[in-house]
Coordinates of N, CA and C in Angstrom, one line a residue:
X5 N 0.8 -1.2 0.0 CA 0.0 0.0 0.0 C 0.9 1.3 0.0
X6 N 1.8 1.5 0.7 CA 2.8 2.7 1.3 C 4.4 2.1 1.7
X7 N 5.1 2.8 0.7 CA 6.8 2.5 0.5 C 7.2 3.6 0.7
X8 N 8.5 3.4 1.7 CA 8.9 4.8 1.8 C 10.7 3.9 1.7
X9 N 11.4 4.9 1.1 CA 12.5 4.5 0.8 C 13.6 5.8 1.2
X10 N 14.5 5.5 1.9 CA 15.6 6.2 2.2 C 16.4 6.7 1.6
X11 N 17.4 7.7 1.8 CA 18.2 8.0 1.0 C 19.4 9.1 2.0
X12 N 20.6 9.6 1.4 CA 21.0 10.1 2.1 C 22.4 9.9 3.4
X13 N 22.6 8.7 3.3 CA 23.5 8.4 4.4 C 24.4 8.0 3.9
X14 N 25.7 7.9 4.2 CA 27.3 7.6 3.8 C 28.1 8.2 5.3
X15 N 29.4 7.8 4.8 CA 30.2 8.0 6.1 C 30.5 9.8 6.0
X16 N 30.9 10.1 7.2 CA 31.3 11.6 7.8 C 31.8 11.8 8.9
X17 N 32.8 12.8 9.1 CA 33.9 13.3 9.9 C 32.5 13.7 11.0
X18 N 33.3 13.1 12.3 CA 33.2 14.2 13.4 C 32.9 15.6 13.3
X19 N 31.7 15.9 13.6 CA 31.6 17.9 13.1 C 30.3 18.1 12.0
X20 N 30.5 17.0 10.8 CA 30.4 17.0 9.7 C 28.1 17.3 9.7
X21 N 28.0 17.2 8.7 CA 26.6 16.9 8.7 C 26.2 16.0 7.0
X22 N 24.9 15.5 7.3 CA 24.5 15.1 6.5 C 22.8 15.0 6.3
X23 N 22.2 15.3 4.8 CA 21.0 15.2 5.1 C 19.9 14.0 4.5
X24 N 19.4 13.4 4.8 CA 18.7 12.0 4.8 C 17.3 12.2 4.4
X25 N 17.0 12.0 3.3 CA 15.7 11.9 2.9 C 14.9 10.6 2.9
X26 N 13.2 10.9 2.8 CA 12.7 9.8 3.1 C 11.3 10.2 2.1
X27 N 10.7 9.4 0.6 CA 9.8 9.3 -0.1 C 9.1 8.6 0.1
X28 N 7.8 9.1 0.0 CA 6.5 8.0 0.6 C 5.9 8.0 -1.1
X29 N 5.4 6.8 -1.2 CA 4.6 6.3 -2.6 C 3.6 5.4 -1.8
X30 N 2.7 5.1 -3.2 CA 1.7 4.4 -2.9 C 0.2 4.7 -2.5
X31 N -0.7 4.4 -1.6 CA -2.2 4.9 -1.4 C -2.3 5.5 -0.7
X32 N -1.3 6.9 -0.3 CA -1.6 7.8 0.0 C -2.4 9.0 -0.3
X33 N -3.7 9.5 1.1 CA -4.5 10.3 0.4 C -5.0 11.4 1.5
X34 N -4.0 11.4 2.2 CA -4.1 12.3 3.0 C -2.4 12.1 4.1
X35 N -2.1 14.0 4.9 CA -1.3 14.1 5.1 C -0.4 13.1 6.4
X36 N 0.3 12.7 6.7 CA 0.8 11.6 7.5 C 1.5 12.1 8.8
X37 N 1.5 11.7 9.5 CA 3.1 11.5 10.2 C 4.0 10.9 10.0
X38 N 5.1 11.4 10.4 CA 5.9 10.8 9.8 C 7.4 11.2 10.8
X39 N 8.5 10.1 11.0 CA 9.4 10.4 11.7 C 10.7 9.5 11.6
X40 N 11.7 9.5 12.0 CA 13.2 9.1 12.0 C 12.8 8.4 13.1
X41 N 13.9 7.2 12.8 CA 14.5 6.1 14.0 C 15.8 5.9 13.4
X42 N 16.5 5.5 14.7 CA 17.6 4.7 14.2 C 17.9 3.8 15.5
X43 N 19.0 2.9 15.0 CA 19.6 1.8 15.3 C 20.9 1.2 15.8
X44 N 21.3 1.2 16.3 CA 23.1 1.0 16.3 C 23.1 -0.4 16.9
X45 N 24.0 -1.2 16.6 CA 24.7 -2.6 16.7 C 24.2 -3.0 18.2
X46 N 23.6 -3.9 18.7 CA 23.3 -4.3 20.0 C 22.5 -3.4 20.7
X47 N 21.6 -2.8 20.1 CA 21.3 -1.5 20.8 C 19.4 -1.1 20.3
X48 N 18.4 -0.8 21.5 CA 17.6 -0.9 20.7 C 17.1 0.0 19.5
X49 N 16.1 0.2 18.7 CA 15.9 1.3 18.2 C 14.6 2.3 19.1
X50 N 15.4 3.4 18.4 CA 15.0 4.6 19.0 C 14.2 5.9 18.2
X51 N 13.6 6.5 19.0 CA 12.8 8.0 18.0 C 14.1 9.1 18.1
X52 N 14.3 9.4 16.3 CA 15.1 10.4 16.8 C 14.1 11.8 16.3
X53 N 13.6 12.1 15.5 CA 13.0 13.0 15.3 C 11.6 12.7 14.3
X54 N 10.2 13.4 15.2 CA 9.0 13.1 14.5 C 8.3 14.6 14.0
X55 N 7.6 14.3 12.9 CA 6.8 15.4 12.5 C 5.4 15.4 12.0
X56 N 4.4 16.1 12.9 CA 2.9 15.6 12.9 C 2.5 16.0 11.6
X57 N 1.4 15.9 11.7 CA 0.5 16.3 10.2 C 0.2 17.8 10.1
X58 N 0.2 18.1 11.3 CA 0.2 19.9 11.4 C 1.7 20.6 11.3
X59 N 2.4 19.8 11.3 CA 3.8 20.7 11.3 C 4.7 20.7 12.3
X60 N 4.2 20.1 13.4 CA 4.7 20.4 15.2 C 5.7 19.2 15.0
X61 N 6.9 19.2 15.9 CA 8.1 18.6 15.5 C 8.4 18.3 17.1
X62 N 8.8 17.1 17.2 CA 9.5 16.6 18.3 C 11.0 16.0 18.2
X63 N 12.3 16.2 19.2 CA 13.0 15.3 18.9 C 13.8 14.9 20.3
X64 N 14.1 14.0 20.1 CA 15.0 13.0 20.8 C 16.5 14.0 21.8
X65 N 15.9 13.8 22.9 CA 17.3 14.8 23.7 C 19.2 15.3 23.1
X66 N 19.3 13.7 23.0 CA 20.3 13.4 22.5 C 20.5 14.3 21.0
X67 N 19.5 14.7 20.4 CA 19.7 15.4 19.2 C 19.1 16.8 18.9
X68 N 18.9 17.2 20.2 CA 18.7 18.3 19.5 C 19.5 19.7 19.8
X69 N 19.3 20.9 18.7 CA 20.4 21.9 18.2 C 20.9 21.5 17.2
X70 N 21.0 20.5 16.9 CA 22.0 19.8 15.6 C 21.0 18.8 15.5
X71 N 19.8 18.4 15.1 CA 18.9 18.2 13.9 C 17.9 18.6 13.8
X72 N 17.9 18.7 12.5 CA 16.0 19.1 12.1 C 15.5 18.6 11.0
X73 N 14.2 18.2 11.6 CA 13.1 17.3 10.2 C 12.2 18.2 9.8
X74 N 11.9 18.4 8.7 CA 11.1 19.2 8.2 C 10.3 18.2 7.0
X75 N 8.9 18.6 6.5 CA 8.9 17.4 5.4 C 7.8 18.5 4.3
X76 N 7.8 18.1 2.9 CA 7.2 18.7 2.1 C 6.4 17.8 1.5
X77 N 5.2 18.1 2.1 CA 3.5 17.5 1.9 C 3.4 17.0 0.1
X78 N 3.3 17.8 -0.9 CA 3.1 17.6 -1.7 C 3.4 16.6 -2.4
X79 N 4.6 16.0 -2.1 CA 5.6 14.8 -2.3 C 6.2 13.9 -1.2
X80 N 5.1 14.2 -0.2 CA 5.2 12.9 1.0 C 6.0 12.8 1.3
X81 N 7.3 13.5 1.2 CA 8.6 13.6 1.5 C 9.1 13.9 3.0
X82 N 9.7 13.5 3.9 CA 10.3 13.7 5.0 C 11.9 13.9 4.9
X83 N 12.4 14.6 5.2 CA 14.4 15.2 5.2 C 14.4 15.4 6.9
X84 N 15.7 15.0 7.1 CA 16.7 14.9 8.2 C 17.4 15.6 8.2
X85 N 17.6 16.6 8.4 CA 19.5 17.2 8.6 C 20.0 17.5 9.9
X86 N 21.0 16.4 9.5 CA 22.0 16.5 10.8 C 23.3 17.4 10.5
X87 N 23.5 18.1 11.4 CA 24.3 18.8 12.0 C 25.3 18.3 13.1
X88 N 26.5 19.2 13.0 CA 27.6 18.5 14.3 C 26.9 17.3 14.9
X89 N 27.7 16.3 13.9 CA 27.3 14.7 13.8 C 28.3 14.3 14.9
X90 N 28.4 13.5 16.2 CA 29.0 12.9 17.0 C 29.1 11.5 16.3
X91 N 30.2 10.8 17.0 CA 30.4 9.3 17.0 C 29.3 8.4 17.3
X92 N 28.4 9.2 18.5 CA 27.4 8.4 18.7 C 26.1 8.3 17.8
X93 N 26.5 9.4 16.6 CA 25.1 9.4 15.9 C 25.2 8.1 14.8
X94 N 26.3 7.4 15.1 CA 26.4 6.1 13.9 C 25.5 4.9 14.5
X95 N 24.3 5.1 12.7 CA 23.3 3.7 13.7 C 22.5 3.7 11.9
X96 N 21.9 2.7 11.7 CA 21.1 2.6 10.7 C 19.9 3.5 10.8
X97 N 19.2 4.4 10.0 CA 18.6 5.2 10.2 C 17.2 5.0 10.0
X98 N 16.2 4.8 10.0 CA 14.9 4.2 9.5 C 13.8 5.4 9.7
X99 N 12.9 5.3 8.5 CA 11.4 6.7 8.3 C 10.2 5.9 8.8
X100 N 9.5 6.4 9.1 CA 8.5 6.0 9.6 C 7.3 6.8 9.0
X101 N 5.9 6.1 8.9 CA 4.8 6.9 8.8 C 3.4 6.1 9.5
X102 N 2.9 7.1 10.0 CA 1.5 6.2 10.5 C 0.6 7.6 10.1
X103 N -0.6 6.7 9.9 CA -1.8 7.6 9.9 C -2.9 6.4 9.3
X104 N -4.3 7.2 9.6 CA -5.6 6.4 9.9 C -6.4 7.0 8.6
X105 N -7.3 6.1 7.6 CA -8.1 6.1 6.9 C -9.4 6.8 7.0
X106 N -10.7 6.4 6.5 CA -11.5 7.3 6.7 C -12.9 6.6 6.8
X107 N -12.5 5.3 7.4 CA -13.5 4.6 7.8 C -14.0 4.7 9.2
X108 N -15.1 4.2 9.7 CA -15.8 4.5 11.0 C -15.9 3.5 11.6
X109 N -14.8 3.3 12.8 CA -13.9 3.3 13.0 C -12.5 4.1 12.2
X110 N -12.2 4.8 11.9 CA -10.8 5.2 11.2 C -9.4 3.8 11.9
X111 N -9.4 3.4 10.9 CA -8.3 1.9 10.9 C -6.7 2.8 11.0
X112 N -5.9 2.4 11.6 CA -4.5 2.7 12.0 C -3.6 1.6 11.2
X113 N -3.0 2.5 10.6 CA -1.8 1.6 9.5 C -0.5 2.3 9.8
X114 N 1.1 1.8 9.7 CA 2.0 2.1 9.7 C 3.2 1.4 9.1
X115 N 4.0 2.6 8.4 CA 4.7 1.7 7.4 C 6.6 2.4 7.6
X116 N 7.1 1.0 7.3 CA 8.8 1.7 7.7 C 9.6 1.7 6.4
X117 N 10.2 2.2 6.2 CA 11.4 2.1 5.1 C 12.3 1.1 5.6
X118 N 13.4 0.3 4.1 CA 14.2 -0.5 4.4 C 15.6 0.0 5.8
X119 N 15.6 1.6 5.7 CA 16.7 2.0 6.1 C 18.2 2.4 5.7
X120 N 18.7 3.4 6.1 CA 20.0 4.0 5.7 C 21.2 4.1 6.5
X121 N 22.2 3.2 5.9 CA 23.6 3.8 7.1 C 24.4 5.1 7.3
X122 N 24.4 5.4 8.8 CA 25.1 6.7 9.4 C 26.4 5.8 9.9
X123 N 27.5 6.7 9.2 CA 28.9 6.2 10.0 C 29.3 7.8 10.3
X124 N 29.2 7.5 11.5 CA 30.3 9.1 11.9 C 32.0 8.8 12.3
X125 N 33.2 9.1 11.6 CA 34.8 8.5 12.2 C 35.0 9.5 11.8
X126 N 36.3 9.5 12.4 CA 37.9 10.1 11.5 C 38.7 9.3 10.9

């Protein structure tokens, strides 16, 4: 029904930034939420930054000052940019979207992307 595919990640220096996009396709017909996760090796996954259907933006302690999600409606699109990337921001990155149809009950669906690798080194 709804594919969201990642894009955006490769390796970067300490300091560095990088920005991470996320395309929604499929039976989309109204505006979503939509937000970042990531992942690191032994470790569970986590919210790093979400953005409602109205625009209102949350993020994860650990990241904020140095990122921001913003996303452009017309193209389902969600972007990440990270800023003064630490060592600890290296983890697989994963989009997220949920939102509810227009049945009565309104039914709850949610869909992930494959995901993108963050290396932060020197």
């Amino acid at each position: 029904q709804v594919q969201l595919v990642e894009s955006g990640g490769g390796l970067v220096q300490p300091g560095g930034s990088l920005r991470l996009s996320c395309a929604a396709s499929g039976s989309i017909f109204s505006i979503n939420a939509m937000g970042w996760y990531r992942q690191a090796p032994g470790k569970q996954r986590e919210l790093v930054a979400h953005v409602s259907s109205d625009g209102s933006t949350t993020y994860a302690d650990s990241v904020k000052g140095r990122f921001t999600i913003s996303r452009e409606n017309a193209k389902n699109t969600v972007y990440l940019q990270m800023n003064s990337l630490k060592r600890e921001d290296t983890a697989d990155y994963y989009c997220n979207t949920m939102f509810y149809d227009d049945n009565d009950p309104p039914q709850f669906y949610e869909y992930w992307g494959q995901g993108t690798q963050v290396t932060v080194s020197s």
